[in-house]
XYZ file of C-alpha atoms in Angstrom:
422
model
C 38.950 105.262 68.676
C 41.168 106.611 71.342
C 44.896 106.292 72.706
C 46.092 105.924 76.405
C 49.513 106.810 77.370
C 50.941 105.164 80.486
C 54.387 106.457 81.351
C 55.946 109.624 82.759
C 53.262 112.246 83.323
C 55.322 115.188 82.302
C 55.976 113.600 78.803
C 52.339 112.613 78.705
C 51.177 116.178 79.174
C 53.500 117.298 76.320
C 52.414 114.534 73.926
C 48.671 115.318 74.645
C 49.379 118.903 73.544
C 51.314 117.596 70.330
C 48.440 115.102 69.494
C 45.759 117.797 69.951
C 47.389 119.732 67.112
C 48.236 116.899 64.668
C 45.424 114.395 65.574
C 42.502 116.375 66.943
C 40.197 113.435 66.125
C 41.979 111.019 68.392
C 41.107 111.278 72.103
C 44.414 111.141 74.056
C 44.090 109.872 77.726
C 46.881 109.846 80.393
C 46.875 107.029 82.692
C 44.904 106.277 84.937
C 42.275 108.082 82.707
C 41.368 105.746 79.946
C 37.962 107.103 78.720
C 35.728 104.453 77.246
C 37.938 101.117 77.524
C 36.140 99.632 74.502
C 37.341 102.591 72.295
C 41.003 102.280 73.080
C 42.844 101.189 69.840
C 46.278 102.407 71.000
C 48.409 102.046 73.945
C 51.691 103.781 74.628
C 53.553 102.561 77.488
C 56.693 101.457 79.294
C 54.844 98.813 81.304
C 51.312 98.164 80.012
C 48.646 97.285 82.645
C 47.772 93.798 83.309
C 45.072 91.804 81.655
C 45.029 93.809 78.382
C 42.606 91.644 76.452
C 40.078 92.133 79.057
C 40.818 95.781 79.882
C 40.950 97.045 76.341
C 39.245 94.479 74.250
C 39.626 96.440 70.934
C 43.409 97.329 71.442
C 45.291 96.915 68.172
C 48.827 98.418 68.707
C 51.114 98.546 71.815
C 53.667 101.235 71.484
C 56.720 101.104 73.582
C 57.902 104.579 74.621
C 61.517 103.208 74.649
C 63.845 101.823 72.075
C 63.363 98.198 73.301
C 60.493 96.011 74.090
C 62.249 93.558 76.478
C 60.434 95.191 79.448
C 57.150 93.687 78.071
C 56.113 90.220 79.249
C 55.584 89.223 75.629
C 53.815 85.910 76.497
C 51.078 87.752 78.395
C 50.174 90.054 75.471
C 47.033 89.138 73.342
C 48.430 87.181 70.386
C 47.133 89.481 67.741
C 48.447 92.607 69.351
C 50.866 94.371 67.232
C 54.116 95.456 69.277
C 55.956 98.726 67.977
C 59.175 100.061 69.609
C 60.249 103.740 69.697
C 62.656 104.600 66.803
C 63.511 108.233 66.188
C 66.859 110.104 65.279
C 67.476 111.498 68.654
C 67.756 108.080 70.257
C 70.481 106.978 67.695
C 72.383 110.344 68.131
C 72.165 110.169 71.940
C 73.460 106.532 72.172
C 76.224 107.335 69.648
C 77.303 110.377 71.653
C 77.286 108.314 75.107
C 79.201 105.392 73.718
C 81.774 107.382 71.999
C 82.364 109.421 75.145
C 82.712 106.101 77.155
C 84.879 104.538 74.637
C 87.463 107.557 74.469
C 87.343 107.765 78.403
C 88.421 104.078 78.519
C 90.822 104.438 75.541
C 92.515 107.463 77.249
C 92.526 105.838 80.768
C 90.357 108.469 82.523
C 88.890 106.083 85.128
C 92.475 105.351 86.138
C 93.663 109.000 86.204
C 90.547 110.062 88.329
C 91.280 107.420 90.696
C 95.032 108.577 91.024
C 93.699 112.199 91.499
C 91.792 111.074 94.431
C 95.155 109.617 95.675
C 97.002 112.861 94.971
C 99.154 110.619 92.600
C 100.793 112.314 89.495
C 101.644 109.334 87.451
C 101.286 109.153 83.625
C 100.903 106.083 81.422
C 102.160 105.527 77.982
C 99.244 106.191 75.544
C 97.983 103.555 73.188
C 97.179 104.742 69.603
C 93.671 104.403 68.450
C 94.822 102.025 65.634
C 95.875 99.653 68.228
C 92.821 99.595 70.560
C 90.209 97.146 69.078
C 86.514 98.094 69.837
C 83.794 95.522 69.724
C 79.958 96.116 69.771
C 77.795 93.429 70.909
C 74.548 93.977 68.816
C 74.404 95.281 65.229
C 70.710 96.846 65.282
C 69.984 100.354 64.549
C 71.842 101.716 67.659
C 74.730 99.351 67.273
C 75.324 100.419 63.657
C 75.009 104.097 64.617
C 77.680 103.625 67.389
C 80.105 101.928 64.993
C 79.562 104.597 62.284
C 80.384 107.383 64.869
C 83.474 105.462 66.220
C 84.828 104.874 62.638
C 86.372 108.365 62.425
C 88.805 107.853 65.467
C 90.667 104.984 63.619
C 89.868 102.071 66.038
C 89.924 98.649 64.513
C 86.080 97.890 64.807
C 84.239 94.547 65.143
C 80.669 93.666 65.940
C 78.639 90.633 66.988
C 74.920 89.702 66.459
C 72.992 86.601 66.432
C 72.317 86.856 62.835
C 74.817 87.455 59.979
C 75.733 91.139 58.932
C 77.951 92.540 56.370
C 78.929 96.052 57.262
C 81.774 97.989 55.315
C 84.777 98.319 57.367
C 83.503 96.158 60.253
C 84.614 92.727 61.198
C 81.212 90.973 61.711
C 80.831 88.008 63.896
C 77.496 85.900 64.175
C 76.272 83.171 66.341
C 77.442 81.708 69.571
C 80.285 79.773 67.895
C 81.892 82.955 66.876
C 81.363 84.769 70.156
C 84.720 83.783 71.824
C 86.681 84.871 68.723
C 84.884 88.223 68.904
C 85.413 88.655 72.611
C 89.074 87.914 72.256
C 89.456 90.771 69.912
C 87.773 93.476 71.877
C 90.187 95.680 73.996
C 86.877 97.787 74.685
C 83.744 95.919 74.741
C 80.372 97.684 74.269
C 77.081 95.938 75.050
C 74.011 97.081 72.972
C 72.098 93.750 73.014
C 68.433 93.512 73.680
C 67.565 91.374 76.845
C 66.228 88.162 76.072
C 66.520 84.620 77.659
C 69.876 84.061 75.720
C 71.540 87.358 76.600
C 70.511 87.396 80.283
C 73.791 87.170 82.153
C 75.877 87.053 78.953
C 78.457 89.441 80.482
C 79.473 86.912 83.176
C 82.606 85.109 84.324
C 83.280 83.263 81.014
C 82.581 86.127 78.672
C 84.631 88.620 80.657
C 87.508 86.053 80.929
C 87.492 85.742 77.066
C 88.297 89.452 76.754
C 91.978 90.657 76.701
C 93.542 91.400 80.020
C 92.974 95.015 80.759
C 89.984 95.287 78.636
C 87.315 98.025 79.315
C 83.529 97.444 79.390
C 80.634 99.711 78.363
C 77.081 98.562 79.136
C 74.163 100.406 77.621
C 72.095 97.380 76.918
C 70.157 96.101 79.962
C 71.340 95.676 83.671
C 70.497 92.007 83.624
C 72.945 91.334 80.731
C 75.823 91.736 83.518
C 76.649 89.466 86.482
C 77.619 91.975 89.133
C 79.735 89.693 91.170
C 81.749 88.396 88.108
C 82.483 92.091 86.999
C 83.662 93.047 90.614
C 86.010 89.989 90.468
C 87.416 90.775 87.196
C 88.012 94.422 88.231
C 89.818 93.284 91.522
C 92.109 90.768 89.475
C 92.844 93.541 86.986
C 91.644 91.528 84.086
C 89.041 94.385 83.407
C 90.568 97.829 83.808
C 87.325 99.810 84.185
C 83.592 99.679 83.239
C 81.222 102.406 82.405
C 77.539 101.359 83.133
C 74.442 103.327 82.101
C 72.173 100.312 83.257
C 72.018 98.421 86.436
C 70.098 95.537 87.965
C 67.894 96.721 89.767
C 67.408 100.202 88.839
C 68.157 102.199 90.888
C 70.719 100.177 92.668
C 70.285 100.044 96.531
C 72.596 102.428 98.580
C 74.673 99.613 99.749
C 75.437 98.274 96.233
C 79.086 97.894 95.576
C 79.073 99.722 92.230
C 78.363 102.925 93.989
C 81.778 103.335 95.633
C 83.991 101.349 93.230
C 86.819 103.491 91.794
C 86.849 101.859 88.504
C 83.153 101.729 87.798
C 81.304 104.867 86.422
C 77.490 104.744 86.656
C 74.920 106.964 85.009
C 71.071 106.590 85.536
C 69.999 105.109 82.359
C 70.348 108.371 80.447
C 72.426 107.387 77.407
C 69.937 107.631 74.968
C 66.492 109.396 75.651
C 63.643 110.660 73.345
C 62.738 114.278 73.358
C 59.139 114.991 74.125
C 58.543 116.410 70.611
C 60.471 113.866 68.706
C 58.837 110.888 70.532
C 55.379 112.331 69.903
C 56.025 112.946 66.233
C 57.403 109.332 65.749
C 54.277 107.940 67.505
C 51.920 110.214 65.405
C 53.686 108.991 62.206
C 53.079 105.444 63.070
C 49.328 105.910 63.917
C 48.977 107.607 60.560
C 50.759 104.618 58.930
C 48.483 102.205 60.810
C 45.365 104.133 59.694
C 46.338 103.838 56.043
C 46.839 100.169 56.367
C 50.521 100.417 56.084
C 53.205 98.587 58.383
C 54.432 100.623 61.340
C 58.053 101.393 61.659
C 60.111 99.340 64.065
C 57.578 96.538 64.377
C 58.831 93.697 66.639
C 58.981 90.016 65.954
C 59.588 86.921 67.721
C 63.241 86.892 66.540
C 63.807 90.203 68.023
C 64.353 91.767 64.438
C 62.221 94.963 63.615
C 63.159 95.210 59.976
C 61.088 92.397 58.920
C 57.302 91.817 58.827
C 56.451 91.561 62.449
C 55.861 87.928 62.651
C 55.115 86.554 66.117
C 54.594 82.929 66.818
C 51.478 81.788 68.673
C 51.398 79.729 70.932
C 54.685 81.454 72.356
C 57.534 79.289 71.468
C 60.098 77.934 73.939
C 63.497 79.678 74.332
C 65.078 76.717 72.580
C 62.858 77.254 69.541
C 63.767 80.860 69.455
C 67.452 80.084 69.665
C 66.891 77.924 66.522
C 65.048 80.791 64.517
C 68.000 82.942 64.210
C 66.429 85.261 61.802
C 63.186 86.123 60.209
C 63.284 87.155 56.509
C 59.659 86.901 56.161
C 56.639 84.391 56.080
C 54.290 86.507 53.884
C 51.158 84.411 53.754
C 47.383 85.156 53.776
C 44.695 82.537 54.463
C 42.615 84.097 51.550
C 44.299 85.425 48.552
C 47.679 84.874 47.194
C 48.899 81.421 48.076
C 52.557 82.290 47.638
C 54.573 81.732 50.683
C 58.094 82.814 51.371
C 59.335 80.384 53.672
C 61.634 81.441 56.415
C 65.261 81.647 55.090
C 67.047 81.914 58.563
C 66.097 78.833 60.225
C 69.238 77.238 59.177
C 68.005 74.328 57.071
C 70.858 73.472 54.649
C 68.511 72.581 51.714
C 66.570 74.561 49.246
C 64.887 76.256 52.156
C 68.078 78.163 52.900
C 67.764 79.606 49.438
C 64.469 81.405 50.377
C 62.622 79.724 47.659
C 59.134 80.783 46.854
C 57.006 77.682 47.080
C 53.610 77.411 45.599
C 51.472 76.338 48.621
C 47.966 76.400 47.213
C 44.801 76.514 49.378
C 46.841 77.576 52.294
C 49.029 74.491 52.562
C 52.488 74.938 53.674
C 55.017 72.362 52.121
C 57.278 71.846 55.117
C 59.497 69.141 56.500
C 57.460 66.321 58.072
C 60.145 65.094 60.727
C 62.630 67.987 61.015
C 62.829 69.384 64.451
C 64.917 72.174 65.716
C 68.177 70.945 66.839
C 70.661 73.746 67.699
C 70.621 75.663 64.385
C 67.775 73.465 63.085
C 70.009 71.504 60.853
C 68.219 68.491 59.208
C 69.351 65.167 60.682
C 71.653 63.017 58.495
C 69.757 60.323 56.606
C 67.868 59.756 53.332
C 65.738 62.778 54.082
C 68.599 65.213 54.059
C 68.766 65.563 50.381
C 65.013 65.640 49.735
C 63.463 68.920 48.613
C 60.754 70.498 50.936
C 58.194 69.884 47.958
C 58.555 66.148 48.640
C 57.632 66.429 52.232
C 54.112 66.237 53.673
C 51.935 69.370 53.860
C 50.449 70.727 57.068
C 47.231 72.802 56.322
C 47.074 76.347 57.896
C 43.544 76.226 59.429
C 41.342 79.272 59.885
C 42.126 78.976 63.625
C 45.860 79.793 63.067
C 46.629 82.875 65.205
C 47.648 85.987 63.329
C 50.056 88.889 64.511
C 48.382 91.124 61.963
C 46.092 90.524 58.972
C 48.683 89.715 56.424
C 50.950 87.794 58.514
C 50.532 84.117 59.615
C 52.522 82.201 62.133
C 52.381 78.657 60.997
C 51.947 76.170 63.863
C 54.245 73.591 62.204
C 57.041 76.071 63.571
C 55.847 75.459 67.160
C 54.787 71.746 66.736
C 58.258 70.614 64.983
C 60.518 71.880 67.800
C 62.173 69.238 69.917
């Protein structure tokens, strides 16, 4: 059993020393050194090598060395491979510091004043009280919540948006695409902390920027492809967006002739908003490996819905983007082919029947009671008609065969979720 590290060599050297003290029985190899490929159980990487199933046939867990996993080509990963992202307190603190700095800079008009300094222009503006400056955060995961908690003390009216519904004290929470326009209209400063998915790529484009109040500020600490560069430049030139602070870009680094470099109302930093210290990152990885050895679930497991607080479900075969849009949340699908036949059906699919109440259904022998004809249609609402009022128990059952792919020993990805999509 061994671990391969594939990322920055300096951090790899520091991690190797940390592992030698904490886990001396686990060989630690820094890429391109791998030792015996058949002995590799763990891979820590920003970008894993190609053909993982062939290169490391016994690989069990892929650890991201960053807070996200959207840099991985998840469809190319072996179906049973567990994917775990990096979570440690320094990431949250660093992001909260950077976003607080950025929001305060936009709130106090620092980009404008620095531009006027270069023009030798001494011209103050009337300040806006924090209580009248609305701040909205796209993304209510661990980092988004940490940012909102830090901003709370300044007196800004705070709001947040995410794909699934959240209830955060003192925060006006919006959910789903249908509530996105209202959220944007109430954000004088918009902070993007979303993961990069098919749905969020290009989200910060012409229509979203136009939905913001005139003179709004933008902070992008998510991913570069969230932002449509030409649309931001047009919004800045028209005055609809007052200034933007960007820690991410597409591509990274931007080429020397990229218009962001010299724009007077764009501040750029080289993806440094939130970084992991060598020691804290190694300790977080060591703790997860110890959990895995004990048979416990790793912290920050990733699943198909992009949530990491759940059970780590990942559908196989990989579902289409349309299917993922329907699966807004995973609250669990705890099922084993052998053993307890109790199944907690997914409560976040959006079916407005007893399924939405997260009922515990007796399945028996691995059979999953599920809708016979319902497909995913937008939020996966059942079609009108006589079936609309029928409980799932009255519908046909589809057997979970032993060939059903599993993301980990206790989690099953039922194929009917893939087959019933439309």
